[in-house]
Coordinates of C-alpha atoms in Angstrom, one line a residue:
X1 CA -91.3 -118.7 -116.0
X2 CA -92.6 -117.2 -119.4
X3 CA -90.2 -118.6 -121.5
X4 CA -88.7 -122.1 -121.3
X5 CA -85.1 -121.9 -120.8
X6 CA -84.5 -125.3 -121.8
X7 CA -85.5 -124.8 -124.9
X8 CA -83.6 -122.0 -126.0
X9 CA -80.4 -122.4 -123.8
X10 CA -79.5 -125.2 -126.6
X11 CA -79.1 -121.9 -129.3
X12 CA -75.9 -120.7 -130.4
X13 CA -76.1 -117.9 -127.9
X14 CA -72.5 -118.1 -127.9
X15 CA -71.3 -114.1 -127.8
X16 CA -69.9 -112.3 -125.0
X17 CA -71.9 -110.0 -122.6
X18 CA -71.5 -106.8 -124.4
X19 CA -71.2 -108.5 -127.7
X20 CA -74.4 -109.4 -127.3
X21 CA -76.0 -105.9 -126.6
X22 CA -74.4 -104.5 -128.9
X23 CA -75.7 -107.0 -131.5
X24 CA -79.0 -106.5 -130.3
X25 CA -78.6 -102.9 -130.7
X26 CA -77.5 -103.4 -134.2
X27 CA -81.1 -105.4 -134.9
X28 CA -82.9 -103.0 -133.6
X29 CA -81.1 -100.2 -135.6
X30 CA -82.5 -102.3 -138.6
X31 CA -85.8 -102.7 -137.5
X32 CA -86.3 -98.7 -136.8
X33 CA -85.4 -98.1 -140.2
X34 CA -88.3 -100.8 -141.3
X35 CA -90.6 -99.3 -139.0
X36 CA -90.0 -95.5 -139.6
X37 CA -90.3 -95.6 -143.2
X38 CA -93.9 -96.6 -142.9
X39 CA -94.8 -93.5 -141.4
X40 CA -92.4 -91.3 -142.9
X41 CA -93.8 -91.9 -146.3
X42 CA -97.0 -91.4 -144.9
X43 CA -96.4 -87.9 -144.2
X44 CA -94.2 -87.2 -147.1
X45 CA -97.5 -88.2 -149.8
X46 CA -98.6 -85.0 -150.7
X47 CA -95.8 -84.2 -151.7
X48 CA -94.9 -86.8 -153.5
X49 CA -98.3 -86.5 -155.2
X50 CA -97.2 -82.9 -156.4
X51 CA -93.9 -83.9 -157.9
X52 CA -94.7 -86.7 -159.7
X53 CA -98.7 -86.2 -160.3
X54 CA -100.5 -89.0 -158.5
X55 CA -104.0 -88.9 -158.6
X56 CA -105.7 -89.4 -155.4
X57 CA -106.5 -93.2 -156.0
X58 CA -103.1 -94.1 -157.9
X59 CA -101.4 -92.3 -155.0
X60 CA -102.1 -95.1 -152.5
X61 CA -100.1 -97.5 -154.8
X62 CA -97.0 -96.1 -152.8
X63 CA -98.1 -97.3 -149.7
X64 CA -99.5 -100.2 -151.0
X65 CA -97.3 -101.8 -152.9
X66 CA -94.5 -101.7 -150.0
X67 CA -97.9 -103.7 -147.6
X68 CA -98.2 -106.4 -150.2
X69 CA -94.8 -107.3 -150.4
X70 CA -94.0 -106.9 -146.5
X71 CA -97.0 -108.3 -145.7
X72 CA -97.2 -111.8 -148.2
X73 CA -93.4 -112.0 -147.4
X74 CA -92.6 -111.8 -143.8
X75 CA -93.8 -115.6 -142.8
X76 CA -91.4 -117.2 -145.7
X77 CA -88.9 -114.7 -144.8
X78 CA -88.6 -116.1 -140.9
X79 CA -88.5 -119.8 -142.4
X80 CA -85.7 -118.9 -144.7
X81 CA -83.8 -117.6 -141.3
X82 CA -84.3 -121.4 -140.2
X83 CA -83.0 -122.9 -143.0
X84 CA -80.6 -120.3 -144.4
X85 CA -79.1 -118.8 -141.5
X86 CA -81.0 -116.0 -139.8
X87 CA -78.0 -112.9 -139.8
X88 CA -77.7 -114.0 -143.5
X89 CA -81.2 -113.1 -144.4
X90 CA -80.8 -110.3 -142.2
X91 CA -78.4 -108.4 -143.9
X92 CA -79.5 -109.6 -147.1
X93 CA -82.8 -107.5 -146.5
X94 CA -81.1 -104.8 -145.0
X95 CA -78.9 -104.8 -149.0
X96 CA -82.4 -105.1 -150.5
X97 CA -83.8 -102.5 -148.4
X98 CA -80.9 -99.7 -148.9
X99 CA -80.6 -100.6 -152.6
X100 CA -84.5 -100.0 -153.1
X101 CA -84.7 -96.7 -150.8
X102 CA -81.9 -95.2 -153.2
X103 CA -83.9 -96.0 -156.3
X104 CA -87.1 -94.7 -154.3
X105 CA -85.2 -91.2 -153.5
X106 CA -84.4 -91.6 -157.5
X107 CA -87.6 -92.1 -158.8
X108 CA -88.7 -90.1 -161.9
X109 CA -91.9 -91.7 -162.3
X110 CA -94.8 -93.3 -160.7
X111 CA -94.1 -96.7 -161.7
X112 CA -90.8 -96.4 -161.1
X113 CA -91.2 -95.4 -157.0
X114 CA -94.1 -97.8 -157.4
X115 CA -91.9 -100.7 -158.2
X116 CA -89.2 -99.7 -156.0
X117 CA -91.8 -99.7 -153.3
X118 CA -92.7 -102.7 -153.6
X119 CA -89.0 -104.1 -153.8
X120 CA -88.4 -101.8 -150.2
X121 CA -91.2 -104.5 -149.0
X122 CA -89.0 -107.4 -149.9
X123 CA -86.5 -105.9 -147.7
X124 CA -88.0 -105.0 -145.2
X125 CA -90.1 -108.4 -144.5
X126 CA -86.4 -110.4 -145.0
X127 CA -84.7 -107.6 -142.5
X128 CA -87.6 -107.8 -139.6
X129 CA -89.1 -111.2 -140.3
X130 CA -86.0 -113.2 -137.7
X131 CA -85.2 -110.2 -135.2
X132 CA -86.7 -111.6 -133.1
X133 CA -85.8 -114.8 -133.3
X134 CA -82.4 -113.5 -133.2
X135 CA -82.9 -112.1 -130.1
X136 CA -84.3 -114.7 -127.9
X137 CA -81.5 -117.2 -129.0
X138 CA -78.9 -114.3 -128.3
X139 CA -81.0 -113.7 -124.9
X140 CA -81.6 -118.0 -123.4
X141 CA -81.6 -116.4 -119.6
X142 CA -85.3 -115.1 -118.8
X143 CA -84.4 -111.8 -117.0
X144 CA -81.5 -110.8 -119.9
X145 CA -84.1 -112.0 -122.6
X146 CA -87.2 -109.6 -120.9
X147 CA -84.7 -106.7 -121.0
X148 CA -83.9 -107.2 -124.4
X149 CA -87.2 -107.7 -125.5
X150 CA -88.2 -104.8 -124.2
X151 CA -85.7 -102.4 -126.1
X152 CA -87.2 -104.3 -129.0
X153 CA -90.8 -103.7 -128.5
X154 CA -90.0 -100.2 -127.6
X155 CA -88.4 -99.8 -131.1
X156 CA -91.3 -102.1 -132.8
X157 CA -94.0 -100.2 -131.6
X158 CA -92.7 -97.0 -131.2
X159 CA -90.9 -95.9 -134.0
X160 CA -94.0 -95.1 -136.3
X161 CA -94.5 -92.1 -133.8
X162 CA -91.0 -90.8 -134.3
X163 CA -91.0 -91.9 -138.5
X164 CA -94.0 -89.0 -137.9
X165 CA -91.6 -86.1 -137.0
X166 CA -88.8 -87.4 -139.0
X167 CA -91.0 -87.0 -142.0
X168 CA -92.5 -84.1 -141.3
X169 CA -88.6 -82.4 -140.9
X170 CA -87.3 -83.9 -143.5
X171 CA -90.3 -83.4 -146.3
X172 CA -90.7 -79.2 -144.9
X173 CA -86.9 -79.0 -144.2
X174 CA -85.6 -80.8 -147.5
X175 CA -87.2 -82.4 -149.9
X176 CA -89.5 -85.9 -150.3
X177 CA -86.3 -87.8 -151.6
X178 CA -84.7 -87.4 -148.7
X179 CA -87.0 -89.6 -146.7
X180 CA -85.4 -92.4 -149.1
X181 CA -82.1 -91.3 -149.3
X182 CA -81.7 -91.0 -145.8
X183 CA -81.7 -94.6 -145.2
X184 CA -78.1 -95.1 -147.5
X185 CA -75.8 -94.6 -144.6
X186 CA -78.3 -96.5 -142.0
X187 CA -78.8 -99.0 -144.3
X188 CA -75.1 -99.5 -145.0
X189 CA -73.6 -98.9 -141.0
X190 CA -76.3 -101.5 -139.9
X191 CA -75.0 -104.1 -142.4
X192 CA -71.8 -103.7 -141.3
X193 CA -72.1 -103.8 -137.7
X194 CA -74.4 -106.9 -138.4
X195 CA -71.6 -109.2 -140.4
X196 CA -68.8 -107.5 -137.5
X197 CA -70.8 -108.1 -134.7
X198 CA -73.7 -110.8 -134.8
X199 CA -72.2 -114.6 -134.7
X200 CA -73.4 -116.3 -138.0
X201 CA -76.0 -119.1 -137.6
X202 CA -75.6 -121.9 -140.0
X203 CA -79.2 -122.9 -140.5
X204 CA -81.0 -126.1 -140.9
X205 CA -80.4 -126.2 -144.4
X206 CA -82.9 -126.3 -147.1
X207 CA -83.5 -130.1 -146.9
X208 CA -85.1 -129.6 -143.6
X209 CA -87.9 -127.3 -145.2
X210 CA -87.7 -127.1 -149.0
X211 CA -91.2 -126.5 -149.3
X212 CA -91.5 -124.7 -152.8
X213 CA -95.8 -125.2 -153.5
X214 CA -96.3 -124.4 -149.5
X215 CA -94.2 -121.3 -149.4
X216 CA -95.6 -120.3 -153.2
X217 CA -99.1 -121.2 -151.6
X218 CA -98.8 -119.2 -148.3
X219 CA -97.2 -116.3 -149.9
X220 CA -99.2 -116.0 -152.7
X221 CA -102.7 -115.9 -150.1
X222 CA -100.7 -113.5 -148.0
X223 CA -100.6 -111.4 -150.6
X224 CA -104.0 -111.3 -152.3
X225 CA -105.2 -111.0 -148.7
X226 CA -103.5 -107.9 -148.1
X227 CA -104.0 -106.4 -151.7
X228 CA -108.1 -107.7 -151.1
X229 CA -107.9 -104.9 -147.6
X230 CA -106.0 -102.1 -148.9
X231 CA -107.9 -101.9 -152.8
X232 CA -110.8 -103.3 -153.3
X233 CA -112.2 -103.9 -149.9
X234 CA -110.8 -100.2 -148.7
X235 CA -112.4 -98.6 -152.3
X236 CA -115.3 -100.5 -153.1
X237 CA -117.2 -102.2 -149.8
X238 CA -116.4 -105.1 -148.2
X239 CA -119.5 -106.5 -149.8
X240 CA -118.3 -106.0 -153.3
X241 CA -118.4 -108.9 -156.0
X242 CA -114.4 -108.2 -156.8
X243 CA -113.8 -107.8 -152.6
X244 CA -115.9 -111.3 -151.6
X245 CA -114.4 -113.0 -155.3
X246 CA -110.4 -112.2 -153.8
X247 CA -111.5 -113.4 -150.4
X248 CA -112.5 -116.7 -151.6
X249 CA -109.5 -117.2 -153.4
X250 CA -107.2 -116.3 -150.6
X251 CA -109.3 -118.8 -148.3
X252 CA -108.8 -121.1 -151.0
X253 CA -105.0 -120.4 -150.7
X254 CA -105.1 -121.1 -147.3
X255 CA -106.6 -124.0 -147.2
X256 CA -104.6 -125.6 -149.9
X257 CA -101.4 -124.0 -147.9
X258 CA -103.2 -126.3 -144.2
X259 CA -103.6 -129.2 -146.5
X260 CA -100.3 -129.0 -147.9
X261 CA -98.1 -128.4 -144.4
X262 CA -100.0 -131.4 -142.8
X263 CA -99.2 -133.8 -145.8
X264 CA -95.5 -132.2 -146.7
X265 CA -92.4 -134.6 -145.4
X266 CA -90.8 -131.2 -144.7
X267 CA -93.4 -128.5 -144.4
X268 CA -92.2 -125.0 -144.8
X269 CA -94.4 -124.5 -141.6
X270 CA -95.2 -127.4 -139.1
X271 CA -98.1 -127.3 -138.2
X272 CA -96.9 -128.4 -134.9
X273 CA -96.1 -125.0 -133.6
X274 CA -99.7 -123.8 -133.5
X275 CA -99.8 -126.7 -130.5
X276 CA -99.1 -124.1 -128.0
X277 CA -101.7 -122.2 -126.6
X278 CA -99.8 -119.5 -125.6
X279 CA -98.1 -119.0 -128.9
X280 CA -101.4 -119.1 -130.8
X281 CA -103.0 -116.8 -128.5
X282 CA -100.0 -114.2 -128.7
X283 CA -100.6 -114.1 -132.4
X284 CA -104.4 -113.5 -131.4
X285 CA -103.7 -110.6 -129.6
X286 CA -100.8 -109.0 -131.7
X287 CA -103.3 -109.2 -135.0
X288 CA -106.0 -108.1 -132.7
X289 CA -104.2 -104.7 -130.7
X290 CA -102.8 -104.1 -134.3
X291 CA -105.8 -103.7 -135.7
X292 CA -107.0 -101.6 -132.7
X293 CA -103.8 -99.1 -132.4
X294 CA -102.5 -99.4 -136.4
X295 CA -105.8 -97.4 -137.4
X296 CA -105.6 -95.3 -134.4
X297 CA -102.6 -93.9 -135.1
X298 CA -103.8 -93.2 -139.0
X299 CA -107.5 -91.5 -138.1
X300 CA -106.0 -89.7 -135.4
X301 CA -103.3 -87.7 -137.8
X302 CA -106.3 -87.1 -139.5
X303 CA -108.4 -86.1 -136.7
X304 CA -105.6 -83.8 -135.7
X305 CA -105.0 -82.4 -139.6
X306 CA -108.5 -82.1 -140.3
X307 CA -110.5 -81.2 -137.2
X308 CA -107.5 -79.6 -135.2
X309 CA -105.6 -78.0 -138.5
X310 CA -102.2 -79.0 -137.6
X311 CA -99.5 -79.3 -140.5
X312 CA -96.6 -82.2 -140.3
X313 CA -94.6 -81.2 -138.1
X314 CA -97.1 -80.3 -135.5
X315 CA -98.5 -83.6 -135.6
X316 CA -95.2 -85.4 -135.2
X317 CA -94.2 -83.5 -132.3
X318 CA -97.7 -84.2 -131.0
X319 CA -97.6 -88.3 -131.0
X320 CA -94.0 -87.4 -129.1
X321 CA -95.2 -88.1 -125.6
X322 CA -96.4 -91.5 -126.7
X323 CA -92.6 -92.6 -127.9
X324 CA -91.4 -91.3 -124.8
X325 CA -93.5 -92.9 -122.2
X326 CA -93.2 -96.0 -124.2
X327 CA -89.9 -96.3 -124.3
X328 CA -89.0 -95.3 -121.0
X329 CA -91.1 -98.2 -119.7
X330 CA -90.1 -100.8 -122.5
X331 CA -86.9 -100.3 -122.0
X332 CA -86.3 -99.1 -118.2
X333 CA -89.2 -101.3 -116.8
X334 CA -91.0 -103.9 -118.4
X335 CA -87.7 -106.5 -117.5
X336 CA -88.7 -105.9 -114.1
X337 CA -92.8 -106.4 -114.3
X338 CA -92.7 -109.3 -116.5
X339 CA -89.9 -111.2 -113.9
X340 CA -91.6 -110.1 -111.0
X341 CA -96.0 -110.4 -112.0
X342 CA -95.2 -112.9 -114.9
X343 CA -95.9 -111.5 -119.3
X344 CA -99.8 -112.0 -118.3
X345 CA -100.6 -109.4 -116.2
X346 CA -98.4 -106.9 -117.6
X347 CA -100.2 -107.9 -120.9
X348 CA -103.9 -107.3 -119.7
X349 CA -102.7 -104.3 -117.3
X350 CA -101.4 -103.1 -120.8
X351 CA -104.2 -103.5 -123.1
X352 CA -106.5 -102.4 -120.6
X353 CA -105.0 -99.0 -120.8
X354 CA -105.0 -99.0 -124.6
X355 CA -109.0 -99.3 -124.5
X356 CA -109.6 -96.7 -121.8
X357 CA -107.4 -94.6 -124.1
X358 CA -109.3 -95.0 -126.7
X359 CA -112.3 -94.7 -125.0
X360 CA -111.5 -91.2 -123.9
X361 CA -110.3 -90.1 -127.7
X362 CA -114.1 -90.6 -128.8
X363 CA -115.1 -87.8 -127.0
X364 CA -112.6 -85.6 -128.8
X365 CA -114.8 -82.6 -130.1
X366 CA -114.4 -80.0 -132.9
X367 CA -112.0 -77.5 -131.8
X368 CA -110.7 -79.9 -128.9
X369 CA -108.0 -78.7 -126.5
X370 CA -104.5 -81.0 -127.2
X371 CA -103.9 -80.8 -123.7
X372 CA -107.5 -82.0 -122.9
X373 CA -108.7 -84.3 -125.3
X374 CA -105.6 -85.8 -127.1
X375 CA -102.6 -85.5 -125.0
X376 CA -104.5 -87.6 -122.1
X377 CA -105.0 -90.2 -124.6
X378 CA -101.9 -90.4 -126.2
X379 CA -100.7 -90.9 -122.5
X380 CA -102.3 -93.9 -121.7
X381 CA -101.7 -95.4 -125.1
X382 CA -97.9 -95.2 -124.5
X383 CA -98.3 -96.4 -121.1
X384 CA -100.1 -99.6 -122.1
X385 CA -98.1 -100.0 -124.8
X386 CA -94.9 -99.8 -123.0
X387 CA -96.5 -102.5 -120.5
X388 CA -98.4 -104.6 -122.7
X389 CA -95.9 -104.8 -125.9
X390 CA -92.9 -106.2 -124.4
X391 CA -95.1 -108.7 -122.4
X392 CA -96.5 -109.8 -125.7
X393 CA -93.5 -110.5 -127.8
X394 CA -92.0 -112.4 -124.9
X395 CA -95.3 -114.9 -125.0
X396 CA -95.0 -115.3 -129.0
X397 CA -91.7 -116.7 -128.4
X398 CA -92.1 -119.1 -125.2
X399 CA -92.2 -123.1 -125.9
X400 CA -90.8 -122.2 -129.1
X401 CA -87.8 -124.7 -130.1
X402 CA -84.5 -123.1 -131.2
X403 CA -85.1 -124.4 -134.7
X404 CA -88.6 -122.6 -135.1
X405 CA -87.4 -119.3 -133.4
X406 CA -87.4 -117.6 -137.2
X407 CA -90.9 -118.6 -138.2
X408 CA -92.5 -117.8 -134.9
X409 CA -90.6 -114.2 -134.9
X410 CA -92.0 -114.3 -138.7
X411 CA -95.1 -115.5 -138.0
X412 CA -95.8 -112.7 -134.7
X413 CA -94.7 -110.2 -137.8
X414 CA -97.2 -111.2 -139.9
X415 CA -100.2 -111.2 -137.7
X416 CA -99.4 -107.9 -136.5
X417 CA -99.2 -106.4 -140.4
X418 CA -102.1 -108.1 -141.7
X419 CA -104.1 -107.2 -138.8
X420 CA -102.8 -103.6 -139.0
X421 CA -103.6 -103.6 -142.9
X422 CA -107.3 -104.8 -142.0
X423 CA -108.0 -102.8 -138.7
X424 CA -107.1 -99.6 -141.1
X425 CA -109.3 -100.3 -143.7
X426 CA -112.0 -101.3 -141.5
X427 CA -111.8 -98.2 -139.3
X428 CA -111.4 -96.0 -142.2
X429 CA -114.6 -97.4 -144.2
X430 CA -116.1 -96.8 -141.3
X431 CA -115.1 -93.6 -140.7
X432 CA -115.7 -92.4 -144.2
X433 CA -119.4 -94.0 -143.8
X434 CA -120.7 -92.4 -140.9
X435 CA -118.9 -89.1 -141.9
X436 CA -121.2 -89.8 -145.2
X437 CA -124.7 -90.4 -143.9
X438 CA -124.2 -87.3 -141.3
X439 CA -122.6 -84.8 -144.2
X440 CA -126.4 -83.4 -145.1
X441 CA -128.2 -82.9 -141.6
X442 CA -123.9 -81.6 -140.0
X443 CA -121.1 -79.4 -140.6
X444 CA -118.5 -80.5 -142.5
X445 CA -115.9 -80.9 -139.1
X446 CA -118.7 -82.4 -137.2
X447 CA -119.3 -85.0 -139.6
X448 CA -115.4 -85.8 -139.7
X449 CA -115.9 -85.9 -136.2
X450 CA -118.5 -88.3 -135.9
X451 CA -116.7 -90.8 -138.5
X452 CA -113.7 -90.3 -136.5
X453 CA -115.4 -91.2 -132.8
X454 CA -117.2 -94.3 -134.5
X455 CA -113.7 -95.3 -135.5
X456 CA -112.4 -94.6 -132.0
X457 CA -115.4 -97.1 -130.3
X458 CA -114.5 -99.6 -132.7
X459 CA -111.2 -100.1 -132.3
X460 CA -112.1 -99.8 -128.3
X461 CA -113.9 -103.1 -128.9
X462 CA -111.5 -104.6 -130.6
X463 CA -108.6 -104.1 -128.5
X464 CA -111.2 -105.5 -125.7
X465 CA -111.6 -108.5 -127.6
X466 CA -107.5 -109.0 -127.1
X467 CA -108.1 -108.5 -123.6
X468 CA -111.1 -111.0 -123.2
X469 CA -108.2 -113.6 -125.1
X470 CA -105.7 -112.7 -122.5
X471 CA -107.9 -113.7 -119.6
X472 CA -109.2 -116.7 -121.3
X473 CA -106.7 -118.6 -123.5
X474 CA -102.8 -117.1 -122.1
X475 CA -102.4 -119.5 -118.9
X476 CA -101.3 -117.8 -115.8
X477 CA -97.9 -118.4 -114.5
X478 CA -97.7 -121.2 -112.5
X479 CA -95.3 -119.8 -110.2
X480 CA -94.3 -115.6 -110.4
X481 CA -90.2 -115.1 -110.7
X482 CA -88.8 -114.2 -107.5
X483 CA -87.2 -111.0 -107.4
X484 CA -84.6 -109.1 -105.1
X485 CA -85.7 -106.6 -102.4
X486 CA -84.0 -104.0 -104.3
X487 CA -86.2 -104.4 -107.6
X488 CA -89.6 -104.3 -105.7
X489 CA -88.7 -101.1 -104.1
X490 CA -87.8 -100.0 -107.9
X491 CA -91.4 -101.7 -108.7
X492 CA -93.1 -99.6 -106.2
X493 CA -91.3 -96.2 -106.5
X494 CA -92.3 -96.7 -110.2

């Protein structure tokens, strides 16, 4: 069984059948709009540059200021669900969130979006940091909980394809500000349906964690670690005096924050949890695949804008087939393969697919056919995803007590974002160096190219490197779930 009933049947997973659904539906309503602006902003940067007159390097202060807050955030955020009730800090995100997007859509200068950016990251690390922590304490029974996961993962992983074509629309269609403004009434029917129809958690209280120098420690390193990837390490080498000088100090940070949780009467995080192998290797694999399909996603809208000369839109409607095929088998299938084969097999299956996927995109040439070279790919990437994803969040959740449900859902966050932040800035240096060294002796698209496939073999190997984690460190099930006659037929058909 991949997730330990007894733990979690103790929760206060106390709503009705559809009650339940539909509060799970509500969450992941929330966590779409999280995950959507990401990209969506992405796409909407030129013009935003235009309009307010970013330069090229002061530009990337939009993206990054919402990373540094989301990221440094996200693990104190799922301990605050603990202690202080996990639909209140919910819904208080989802108020922080709403009220920052408005002032983004509002902005009238760079450091005002800048600021409100960064203010859109609070919200967004309170908002997804206990969703799904939520969810597994509204889901105790394994088959109900791999269902529901499942719509979750779908929504997790997918919706930075669709925040693609949303931006695209909305920045050609309307304007930049309404890629902001377009989160009011989300923002607002999400909070509503969360206080109407999610049961309210009391929480351990904060004298079961008040940890003020371990959460001002941890958050304070998860932040410098972020800002060290996306400026200095992403502008100036990760060899750098300022690059290796930040790393120390957040190292330092860490260390101080270990020392700290092992010594603390009531640690914000107890070192306890890291105990479980399976829960430490999830966390593995989630920063790992992040890093692997994070990046991908980036350098291939770039592949596909520079090399292939396709505008917003286009590109959006391209990563399509990857949302679709993901979500059909996140949410129609991957209840049934995780109770019938067990999360592990589904997992490797998974990630398998994502390597061969990118595998195949390094031999994407100048000129490339979409139908040949990148629609193939994108394929396979939803396909593992769909497999792999659901499998995965499932696993960072199992053995994990009821009272710890927030900072593991917080902690399998904040893997994922700091090892999406790095894998990007890793696979774009690289990019940007081999394209470099080639620029003299090849064209100008060939040597985008080249940057682009070394990129594309990289991340390969790192995504392996989840696999080889998967084999080694996630125990097989002891025993598979038993399933009906009538679901292996659906199995097979599939």
């Amino acid at each position: 069984m991949y997730a330990t009933t007894e733990s979690l049947a103790t929760s206060p997973a106390t709503q009705g059948g559809r009650s339940r659904w539909a509060a799970l539906y509500t969450l992941c309503a929330g966590m779409l709009m999280i995950v959507l602006d990401v990209t969506v902003v992405n796409v909407a940067l030129p013009a935003i540059q235009d309009d307010l007159g970013f330069t090229n390097s002061s530009l990337a202060w939009v993206v990054n200021a919402y990373l540094i807050a989301f990221g440094g955030l996200l693990l104190l955020a799922g301990r605050l669900g603990d202690l202080l009730g996990r639909r209140n800090i919910f819904t208080a995100g989802l108020i922080v969130f709403t009220a920052a997007s408005v002032l983004c859509g509002l902005a009238w200068s760079q450091e005002v979006l800048v600021i409100a950016r960064f203010i859109q990251g609070v919200g967004g690390a309170l908002t997804s940091a206990v969703i799904l922590g939520m969810i597994v304490t509204l889901f105790p029974e394994p088959r109900e909980q791999a269902k529901a996961i499942g719509v979750f993962a779908f929504v997790a992983s997918a919706g930075g394809s669709i925040g693609l074509l949303a931006g695209g629309v909305l920045t050609q269609a309307i304007s930049w500000h309404w890629i902001f403004f377009v989160n009011l009434p989300i923002g607002v029917l999400t909070a509503v349906l969360a206080v109407k129809l999610i049961e309210k958690d009391k929480g351990l209280g904060l004298g079961r964690g008040t940890d003020v120098p371990g959460a001002l420690l941890i958050t304070s390193a998860l932040m410098l670690g972020v800002y060290t990837i996306v400026k200095p390490a992403a502008e100036l080498g990760w060899t750098a005096p300022r690059t290796l000088t930040l790393a120390v100090v957040t190292l330092a940070l860490l260390a101080g924050f270990i020392v700290r949780e092992a010594t603390a009467a009531n640690p914000l995080v107890p070192l306890r949890i890291f105990r479980s192998r399976t829960l430490t290797g999830a966390n593995l694999i989630q920063a790992l695949s992040s890093s692997g399909m994070f990046g991908i996603f980036f350098l291939g809208s770039l592949y596909l804008q520079r090399v292939l000369g396709y505008d917003a839109l286009e590109i959006g409607l391209a990563f399509l087939p990857t949302t679709v095929v993901m979500g059909l088998l996140s949410v129609k299938y991957s209840e049934k393969l995780v109770m019938k084969f067990g999360p592990r097999r589904p997992l490797i299956v998974g990630l398998s697919l994502i390597v061969v996927g990118l595998v195949l995109f390094t031999q994407a040439p100048v000129g490339g056919s979409y139908f040949v070279h990148v629609l193939p790919v994108l394929l396979l990437l939803g396909l593992g995803g769909g497999v792999c994803f659901p499998a995965l969040m499932g696993l960072s959740m199992s053995d994990v007590k009821p009272e710890d449900a927030g900072l593991a859902s917080g902690l399998i966050g904040t893997m994922g974002e700091v090892g999406a932040a790095l894998g990007l800035a890793i696979l774009a240096t690289l990019s940007a160096t081999r394209t470099a060294s080639v620029a003299d002796t090849k064209p100008a698209l060939d040597a985008l190219t080249d940057g682009y496939h070394l990129a594309f073999a990289v991340a390969a190997a790192i995504v392996a490197a989840s696999v080889a984690i998967a084999l080694t460190v996630m125990r097989p099930a002891k025993q598979p779930v038993e399933t009906s006659e009538e679901d292996d037929l659906v199995l097979e058909a599939a």
